[in-house]
mmCIF file of C-alpha atoms in Angstrom:
data_model
loop_
_atom_site.group_PDB
_atom_site.id
_atom_site.type_symbol
_atom_site.label_atom_id
_atom_site.label_comp_id
_atom_site.label_asym_id
_atom_site.label_seq_id
_atom_site.Cartn_x
_atom_site.Cartn_y
_atom_site.Cartn_z
ATOM 1 C CA UNK Y 1 0.000 0.000 0.000
ATOM 2 C CA UNK Y 2 2.877 2.355 0.793
ATOM 3 C CA UNK Y 3 4.517 1.707 -2.586
ATOM 4 C CA UNK Y 4 1.155 2.083 -4.315
ATOM 5 C CA UNK Y 5 0.719 5.465 -2.618
ATOM 6 C CA UNK Y 6 4.141 6.589 -3.864
ATOM 7 C CA UNK Y 7 3.274 5.437 -7.388
ATOM 8 C CA UNK Y 8 -0.067 7.254 -7.233
ATOM 9 C CA UNK Y 9 1.736 10.448 -6.188
ATOM 10 C CA UNK Y 10 4.071 10.084 -9.134
ATOM 11 C CA UNK Y 11 1.204 9.623 -11.587
ATOM 12 C CA UNK Y 12 -0.604 12.655 -10.143
ATOM 13 C CA UNK Y 13 2.494 14.803 -10.398
ATOM 14 C CA UNK Y 14 3.420 13.608 -13.888
ATOM 15 C CA UNK Y 15 -0.006 14.509 -15.227
ATOM 16 C CA UNK Y 16 -0.177 17.873 -13.468
ATOM 17 C CA UNK Y 17 3.384 19.241 -13.561
ATOM 18 C CA UNK Y 18 4.965 17.881 -16.742
ATOM 19 C CA UNK Y 19 6.930 15.014 -15.191
ATOM 20 C CA UNK Y 20 9.332 16.862 -12.946
ATOM 21 C CA UNK Y 21 11.526 14.441 -10.932
ATOM 22 C CA UNK Y 22 9.704 12.525 -8.243
ATOM 23 C CA UNK Y 23 12.249 13.501 -5.577
ATOM 24 C CA UNK Y 24 11.231 17.152 -5.845
ATOM 25 C CA UNK Y 25 7.616 16.079 -5.552
ATOM 26 C CA UNK Y 26 8.171 13.817 -2.550
ATOM 27 C CA UNK Y 27 10.228 16.350 -0.626
ATOM 28 C CA UNK Y 28 7.434 18.911 -0.733
ATOM 29 C CA UNK Y 29 4.365 16.757 -1.317
ATOM 30 C CA UNK Y 30 2.577 16.513 -4.657
ATOM 31 C CA UNK Y 31 -0.516 18.478 -3.559
ATOM 32 C CA UNK Y 32 1.564 21.306 -2.084
ATOM 33 C CA UNK Y 33 3.748 21.563 -5.203
ATOM 34 C CA UNK Y 34 0.677 21.434 -7.456
ATOM 35 C CA UNK Y 35 -0.895 24.321 -5.521
ATOM 36 C CA UNK Y 36 2.348 26.297 -5.684
ATOM 37 C CA UNK Y 37 2.646 25.776 -9.454
ATOM 38 C CA UNK Y 38 -0.985 26.836 -9.891
ATOM 39 C CA UNK Y 39 -0.276 29.981 -7.857
ATOM 40 C CA UNK Y 40 2.712 30.790 -10.087
ATOM 41 C CA UNK Y 41 0.596 30.405 -13.217
ATOM 42 C CA UNK Y 42 -2.255 32.568 -11.935
ATOM 43 C CA UNK Y 43 -0.047 35.240 -10.317
ATOM 44 C CA UNK Y 44 3.095 35.648 -12.460
ATOM 45 C CA UNK Y 45 6.151 37.326 -10.990
ATOM 46 C CA UNK Y 46 6.815 40.856 -12.251
ATOM 47 C CA UNK Y 47 10.113 42.690 -11.956
ATOM 48 C CA UNK Y 48 10.350 45.939 -10.006
ATOM 49 C CA UNK Y 49 12.022 49.008 -11.561
ATOM 50 C CA UNK Y 50 15.002 48.468 -9.255
ATOM 51 C CA UNK Y 51 15.399 44.854 -10.405
ATOM 52 C CA UNK Y 52 15.234 45.919 -14.059
ATOM 53 C CA UNK Y 53 17.965 48.532 -13.466
ATOM 54 C CA UNK Y 54 20.127 45.892 -11.790
ATOM 55 C CA UNK Y 55 19.750 43.565 -14.776
ATOM 56 C CA UNK Y 56 20.457 46.338 -17.285
ATOM 57 C CA UNK Y 57 23.571 47.354 -15.366
ATOM 58 C CA UNK Y 58 24.828 43.765 -15.314
ATOM 59 C CA UNK Y 59 24.307 42.936 -18.991
ATOM 60 C CA UNK Y 60 26.033 46.114 -20.216
ATOM 61 C CA UNK Y 61 29.425 44.780 -19.038
ATOM 62 C CA UNK Y 62 29.884 42.584 -22.098
ATOM 63 C CA UNK Y 63 33.638 42.198 -21.567
ATOM 64 C CA UNK Y 64 32.856 39.959 -18.580
ATOM 65 C CA UNK Y 65 30.839 37.571 -20.727
ATOM 66 C CA UNK Y 66 33.408 36.637 -23.380
ATOM 67 C CA UNK Y 67 35.872 33.756 -23.507
ATOM 68 C CA UNK Y 68 39.433 33.808 -24.834
ATOM 69 C CA UNK Y 69 38.980 30.234 -26.101
ATOM 70 C CA UNK Y 70 38.706 30.021 -29.901
ATOM 71 C CA UNK Y 71 37.679 27.119 -32.094
ATOM 72 C CA UNK Y 72 40.533 25.550 -34.123
ATOM 73 C CA UNK Y 73 39.715 25.820 -37.830
ATOM 74 C CA UNK Y 74 39.893 22.046 -38.341
ATOM 75 C CA UNK Y 75 37.178 21.364 -35.748
ATOM 76 C CA UNK Y 76 33.833 20.950 -37.507
ATOM 77 C CA UNK Y 77 31.709 19.325 -34.805
ATOM 78 C CA UNK Y 78 30.484 20.544 -31.408
ATOM 79 C CA UNK Y 79 29.861 17.883 -28.748
ATOM 80 C CA UNK Y 80 28.728 18.858 -25.241
ATOM 81 C CA UNK Y 81 28.963 16.324 -22.401
ATOM 82 C CA UNK Y 82 26.712 17.415 -19.536
ATOM 83 C CA UNK Y 83 27.391 15.315 -16.423
ATOM 84 C CA UNK Y 84 24.619 14.997 -13.849
ATOM 85 C CA UNK Y 85 25.688 15.927 -10.292
ATOM 86 C CA UNK Y 86 29.385 15.748 -11.180
ATOM 87 C CA UNK Y 87 31.855 17.684 -9.028
ATOM 88 C CA UNK Y 88 35.054 18.767 -10.776
ATOM 89 C CA UNK Y 89 37.583 17.872 -8.073
ATOM 90 C CA UNK Y 90 37.944 14.137 -9.015
ATOM 91 C CA UNK Y 91 39.100 15.143 -12.521
ATOM 92 C CA UNK Y 92 42.880 14.812 -12.549
ATOM 93 C CA UNK Y 93 42.895 13.070 -9.174
ATOM 94 C CA UNK Y 94 45.160 10.004 -8.813
ATOM 95 C CA UNK Y 95 44.601 7.363 -6.117
ATOM 96 C CA UNK Y 96 46.991 4.403 -5.677
ATOM 97 C CA UNK Y 97 48.645 5.255 -9.014
ATOM 98 C CA UNK Y 98 45.293 5.087 -10.820
ATOM 99 C CA UNK Y 99 43.453 8.023 -12.341
ATOM 100 C CA UNK Y 100 39.930 8.407 -10.956
ATOM 101 C CA UNK Y 101 38.568 9.819 -14.237
ATOM 102 C CA UNK Y 102 40.970 8.729 -17.020
ATOM 103 C CA UNK Y 103 38.530 9.430 -19.877
ATOM 104 C CA UNK Y 104 37.695 12.942 -18.683
ATOM 105 C CA UNK Y 105 41.394 13.575 -18.012
ATOM 106 C CA UNK Y 106 42.184 12.741 -21.632
ATOM 107 C CA UNK Y 107 39.469 15.123 -22.823
ATOM 108 C CA UNK Y 108 40.802 17.905 -20.611
ATOM 109 C CA UNK Y 109 44.290 17.465 -22.114
ATOM 110 C CA UNK Y 110 42.938 17.658 -25.689
ATOM 111 C CA UNK Y 111 43.577 21.084 -27.242
ATOM 112 C CA UNK Y 112 40.280 20.904 -29.148
ATOM 113 C CA UNK Y 113 38.276 20.579 -25.901
ATOM 114 C CA UNK Y 114 37.002 23.587 -23.973
ATOM 115 C CA UNK Y 115 37.189 22.447 -20.356
ATOM 116 C CA UNK Y 116 35.824 24.587 -17.528
ATOM 117 C CA UNK Y 117 36.719 23.083 -14.167
ATOM 118 C CA UNK Y 118 35.648 26.037 -12.061
ATOM 119 C CA UNK Y 119 31.857 26.042 -12.054
ATOM 120 C CA UNK Y 120 29.581 26.991 -9.185
ATOM 121 C CA UNK Y 121 26.171 25.344 -9.396
ATOM 122 C CA UNK Y 122 23.372 27.823 -9.958
ATOM 123 C CA UNK Y 123 20.448 25.492 -10.546
ATOM 124 C CA UNK Y 124 17.241 26.028 -8.564
ATOM 125 C CA UNK Y 125 13.855 24.356 -8.643
ATOM 126 C CA UNK Y 126 14.425 23.198 -12.208
ATOM 127 C CA UNK Y 127 17.330 20.886 -11.296
ATOM 128 C CA UNK Y 128 18.506 19.081 -14.486
ATOM 129 C CA UNK Y 129 16.360 21.327 -16.664
ATOM 130 C CA UNK Y 130 18.093 24.373 -15.176
ATOM 131 C CA UNK Y 131 21.528 22.874 -15.873
ATOM 132 C CA UNK Y 132 20.688 22.317 -19.520
ATOM 133 C CA UNK Y 133 19.121 25.790 -19.753
ATOM 134 C CA UNK Y 134 22.362 27.416 -18.502
ATOM 135 C CA UNK Y 135 24.508 25.492 -21.002
ATOM 136 C CA UNK Y 136 22.191 26.176 -23.940
ATOM 137 C CA UNK Y 137 21.583 29.871 -23.335
ATOM 138 C CA UNK Y 138 24.306 31.224 -21.062
ATOM 139 C CA UNK Y 139 21.508 32.523 -18.821
ATOM 140 C CA UNK Y 140 20.681 31.930 -15.170
ATOM 141 C CA UNK Y 141 17.453 30.038 -14.396
ATOM 142 C CA UNK Y 142 14.446 31.386 -12.524
ATOM 143 C CA UNK Y 143 14.675 31.081 -8.738
ATOM 144 C CA UNK Y 144 11.019 30.861 -7.883
ATOM 145 C CA UNK Y 145 9.944 28.042 -10.229
ATOM 146 C CA UNK Y 146 11.202 25.529 -12.791
ATOM 147 C CA UNK Y 147 12.427 27.607 -15.740
ATOM 148 C CA UNK Y 148 11.246 25.151 -18.395
ATOM 149 C CA UNK Y 149 7.655 25.786 -17.358
ATOM 150 C CA UNK Y 150 7.972 29.403 -18.512
ATOM 151 C CA UNK Y 151 10.109 29.095 -21.655
ATOM 152 C CA UNK Y 152 9.065 25.811 -23.279
ATOM 153 C CA UNK Y 153 6.642 27.523 -25.669
ATOM 154 C CA UNK Y 154 8.969 30.265 -26.972
ATOM 155 C CA UNK Y 155 11.932 30.345 -29.361
ATOM 156 C CA UNK Y 156 15.254 30.826 -27.555
ATOM 157 C CA UNK Y 157 18.468 32.197 -29.040
ATOM 158 C CA UNK Y 158 20.184 29.028 -27.863
ATOM 159 C CA UNK Y 159 23.454 27.296 -28.749
ATOM 160 C CA UNK Y 160 22.012 24.909 -31.408
ATOM 161 C CA UNK Y 161 20.335 27.799 -33.226
ATOM 162 C CA UNK Y 162 23.439 30.025 -33.014
ATOM 163 C CA UNK Y 163 25.667 27.242 -34.359
ATOM 164 C CA UNK Y 164 23.341 26.794 -37.325
ATOM 165 C CA UNK Y 165 23.052 30.524 -38.052
ATOM 166 C CA UNK Y 166 26.744 31.375 -37.616
ATOM 167 C CA UNK Y 167 28.617 28.178 -38.566
ATOM 168 C CA UNK Y 168 26.098 26.289 -40.695
ATOM 169 C CA UNK Y 169 25.925 23.344 -38.269
ATOM 170 C CA UNK Y 170 22.375 22.280 -39.024
ATOM 171 C CA UNK Y 171 22.381 18.763 -37.554
ATOM 172 C CA UNK Y 172 21.660 18.836 -33.801
ATOM 173 C CA UNK Y 173 21.054 15.776 -31.616
ATOM 174 C CA UNK Y 174 20.445 15.207 -27.906
ATOM 175 C CA UNK Y 175 20.798 11.932 -25.986
ATOM 176 C CA UNK Y 176 18.957 11.770 -22.650
ATOM 177 C CA UNK Y 177 18.660 8.848 -20.189
ATOM 178 C CA UNK Y 178 15.050 9.715 -19.309
ATOM 179 C CA UNK Y 179 11.615 9.890 -20.875
ATOM 180 C CA UNK Y 180 10.951 12.676 -23.432
ATOM 181 C CA UNK Y 181 8.456 14.240 -20.998
ATOM 182 C CA UNK Y 182 11.072 14.713 -18.250
ATOM 183 C CA UNK Y 183 11.667 18.459 -17.834
ATOM 184 C CA UNK Y 184 9.464 18.916 -20.913
ATOM 185 C CA UNK Y 185 12.408 17.856 -23.107
ATOM 186 C CA UNK Y 186 10.181 17.428 -26.172
ATOM 187 C CA UNK Y 187 9.069 21.058 -25.976
ATOM 188 C CA UNK Y 188 12.515 22.363 -24.955
ATOM 189 C CA UNK Y 189 14.088 20.733 -28.018
ATOM 190 C CA UNK Y 190 11.873 22.950 -30.170
ATOM 191 C CA UNK Y 191 12.650 26.010 -28.030
ATOM 192 C CA UNK Y 192 16.432 25.393 -28.269
ATOM 193 C CA UNK Y 193 16.403 24.380 -31.933
ATOM 194 C CA UNK Y 194 17.447 20.748 -31.345
ATOM 195 C CA UNK Y 195 16.182 18.656 -34.248
ATOM 196 C CA UNK Y 196 16.668 15.043 -33.130
ATOM 197 C CA UNK Y 197 16.370 13.272 -29.785
ATOM 198 C CA UNK Y 198 17.208 9.799 -28.480
ATOM 199 C CA UNK Y 199 15.687 9.073 -25.070
ATOM 200 C CA UNK Y 200 15.500 6.269 -22.507
ATOM 201 C CA UNK Y 201 13.378 3.853 -24.551
ATOM 202 C CA UNK Y 202 15.653 4.164 -27.610
ATOM 203 C CA UNK Y 203 18.739 3.334 -25.527
ATOM 204 C CA UNK Y 204 17.000 0.494 -23.668
ATOM 205 C CA UNK Y 205 15.861 -1.074 -26.936
ATOM 206 C CA UNK Y 206 19.245 -0.768 -28.636
ATOM 207 C CA UNK Y 207 21.211 -2.026 -25.632
ATOM 208 C CA UNK Y 208 18.556 -4.677 -24.784
ATOM 209 C CA UNK Y 209 18.480 -3.585 -21.158
ATOM 210 C CA UNK Y 210 15.873 -2.353 -18.705
ATOM 211 C CA UNK Y 211 18.353 -0.370 -16.576
ATOM 212 C CA UNK Y 212 21.012 1.766 -18.227
ATOM 213 C CA UNK Y 213 24.180 3.488 -16.995
ATOM 214 C CA UNK Y 214 26.666 6.017 -18.369
ATOM 215 C CA UNK Y 215 28.532 3.378 -20.399
ATOM 216 C CA UNK Y 216 25.343 2.345 -22.217
ATOM 217 C CA UNK Y 217 24.511 5.981 -23.028
ATOM 218 C CA UNK Y 218 27.997 6.745 -24.403
ATOM 219 C CA UNK Y 219 28.028 3.473 -26.361
ATOM 220 C CA UNK Y 220 24.647 4.255 -27.919
ATOM 221 C CA UNK Y 221 25.637 7.856 -28.689
ATOM 222 C CA UNK Y 222 28.877 6.743 -30.372
ATOM 223 C CA UNK Y 223 26.955 4.420 -32.685
ATOM 224 C CA UNK Y 224 24.376 7.068 -33.599
ATOM 225 C CA UNK Y 225 26.575 10.123 -34.199
ATOM 226 C CA UNK Y 226 26.772 10.913 -37.912
ATOM 227 C CA UNK Y 227 30.253 12.419 -38.241
ATOM 228 C CA UNK Y 228 30.270 12.782 -42.035
ATOM 229 C CA UNK Y 229 28.826 16.295 -41.746
ATOM 230 C CA UNK Y 230 29.080 19.036 -39.149
ATOM 231 C CA UNK Y 231 26.954 18.368 -36.082
ATOM 232 C CA UNK Y 232 26.017 19.602 -32.648
ATOM 233 C CA UNK Y 233 25.392 16.887 -30.056
ATOM 234 C CA UNK Y 234 24.671 16.937 -26.323
#
């Protein structure tokens, strides 16, 4: 009965709040979160004049938002690896003469890889969706609600769209280890300009497994990346 109650909560939350992770739901209670989301929809947050001035002052300092890293001319593809809940300190760490993260270490040493090992997490209620939103747009997420709930129905000037407009990289693919409804990924693909998605069921079917891990995801992605033309993949 207890497990059935948990499952019932999950079904209720999936149908009412676009399949946000169950942990968020359980920590607060599905009814409470549903009421809070309803409140946010009915009474949207509006910026004060002071907040608008603060934002305008911040975005005018464009020199703080540029990177000295440039793309080598021979690099035609853009591949982003977004690691869930990964702290940067194990990268480069050696224990008992063995590297903790040998694969990531090799990527960091590659001159064609842009590695940023000094990142402070700024995700809020949107969790994984917020992390992807930051990477795709270079923007901070909303603090008072899951960002995807407010931007899933608009067109964003996101990384996939910029790569197509500026570099002609028209093929964009995303591999996710969850259902397409998680964090409204189906809708966010359209908002970001991502044209093709492989999700949990695709990987499970190809790998003939019910439970998947990082190795299965990378193996599947390697087999399904079309490297004959320029691409963007995450």
